[in-house]
XYZ file of C-alpha atoms in Angstrom:
116
model
C 52.475 7.605 34.621
C 49.584 9.622 33.155
C 47.924 9.920 36.545
C 51.150 11.064 38.214
C 51.931 13.598 35.476
C 48.402 14.988 35.642
C 48.478 15.238 39.433
C 51.749 17.181 39.209
C 50.338 19.480 36.522
C 52.732 18.127 33.900
C 52.148 17.281 30.258
C 53.128 13.755 29.291
C 54.405 13.327 25.754
C 53.974 9.863 24.252
C 56.428 9.056 21.492
C 56.718 5.825 19.548
C 59.788 4.000 20.935
C 60.434 2.634 17.450
C 61.323 6.068 16.058
C 64.801 6.509 14.638
C 67.064 9.274 15.920
C 65.900 11.994 13.501
C 62.229 11.303 14.333
C 62.910 11.391 18.076
C 64.906 14.582 17.710
C 62.077 16.213 15.738
C 59.435 15.283 18.354
C 61.570 16.315 21.328
C 62.515 19.668 19.768
C 58.943 20.370 18.610
C 57.366 20.235 22.086
C 57.775 23.067 24.577
C 55.602 22.235 27.588
C 54.759 24.149 30.744
C 53.123 22.806 33.918
C 49.381 23.409 34.331
C 46.371 22.164 36.234
C 43.773 24.074 34.234
C 41.151 21.764 32.630
C 41.381 23.705 29.360
C 45.156 23.393 29.114
C 47.070 20.386 27.756
C 47.696 17.310 29.877
C 49.163 15.030 27.219
C 50.679 15.206 23.768
C 50.570 12.208 21.469
C 52.437 12.086 18.191
C 50.567 10.838 15.141
C 52.094 8.373 12.707
C 53.092 11.090 10.255
C 52.237 9.188 7.091
C 52.190 12.420 5.056
C 55.360 13.925 6.526
C 56.592 14.647 10.031
C 54.622 13.283 12.962
C 52.043 15.770 14.187
C 51.431 16.546 17.839
C 47.867 15.837 19.012
C 47.286 17.743 22.240
C 44.720 16.470 24.735
C 43.328 18.587 27.586
C 42.329 17.441 31.072
C 38.706 18.100 30.138
C 38.946 16.195 26.846
C 40.569 13.102 28.341
C 38.176 12.931 31.295
C 35.145 13.430 29.019
C 36.348 10.780 26.567
C 36.950 8.309 29.360
C 33.646 9.121 31.069
C 31.691 8.714 27.826
C 33.253 5.352 27.007
C 32.764 4.122 30.579
C 29.099 5.175 30.628
C 28.395 3.325 27.375
C 30.572 0.237 27.758
C 30.917 -0.461 31.489
C 27.819 -2.665 31.691
C 29.234 -4.890 28.932
C 32.770 -5.639 30.038
C 34.718 -6.929 32.991
C 37.968 -7.298 31.025
C 39.382 -5.118 28.266
C 42.081 -6.282 25.860
C 44.356 -3.492 24.687
C 46.421 -4.841 21.794
C 47.535 -1.349 20.795
C 50.832 0.050 22.203
C 50.374 2.478 25.097
C 51.901 5.366 23.121
C 48.646 5.448 21.080
C 45.806 7.696 22.278
C 43.280 4.859 22.151
C 45.342 2.539 24.352
C 46.175 5.253 26.863
C 42.729 6.802 27.259
C 40.260 4.065 26.349
C 42.448 1.238 27.625
C 44.292 2.394 30.725
C 42.135 5.290 31.940
C 38.810 3.525 31.379
C 40.033 0.474 33.236
C 40.757 2.694 36.229
C 37.366 4.418 36.122
C 35.248 1.354 35.345
C 37.111 -1.035 37.638
C 37.512 -3.726 35.012
C 40.620 -5.748 34.225
C 43.046 -4.777 31.464
C 44.779 -7.400 29.363
C 47.917 -6.711 27.330
C 48.585 -9.512 24.847
C 52.059 -11.038 24.713
C 54.362 -9.725 22.004
C 54.413 -12.021 19.006
C 57.870 -12.415 17.476
């Protein structure tokens, strides 16, 4: 989804699916996005946990995401063929370090089963 949104010049907003109605409403109303393909403009918005109040929007640019992924790949690629991502995909770490790095480093991604 991130790759498609980026290719279309859209900003993908990741929101915790566990949010209750008022939290979802806050996040949806807070974000006003416009399409862009400029490396300095936003490509994704992730909402923080909001432990001290409302969730806060963390905006990532094309440049920032690609640089983060490139840096991790350059340092870790020689050491892994599989990457376990136990963090939900709506987290920045799982999305960028997990999914994007797997695509750029050609390693396998593993999502653990949900423990009930």
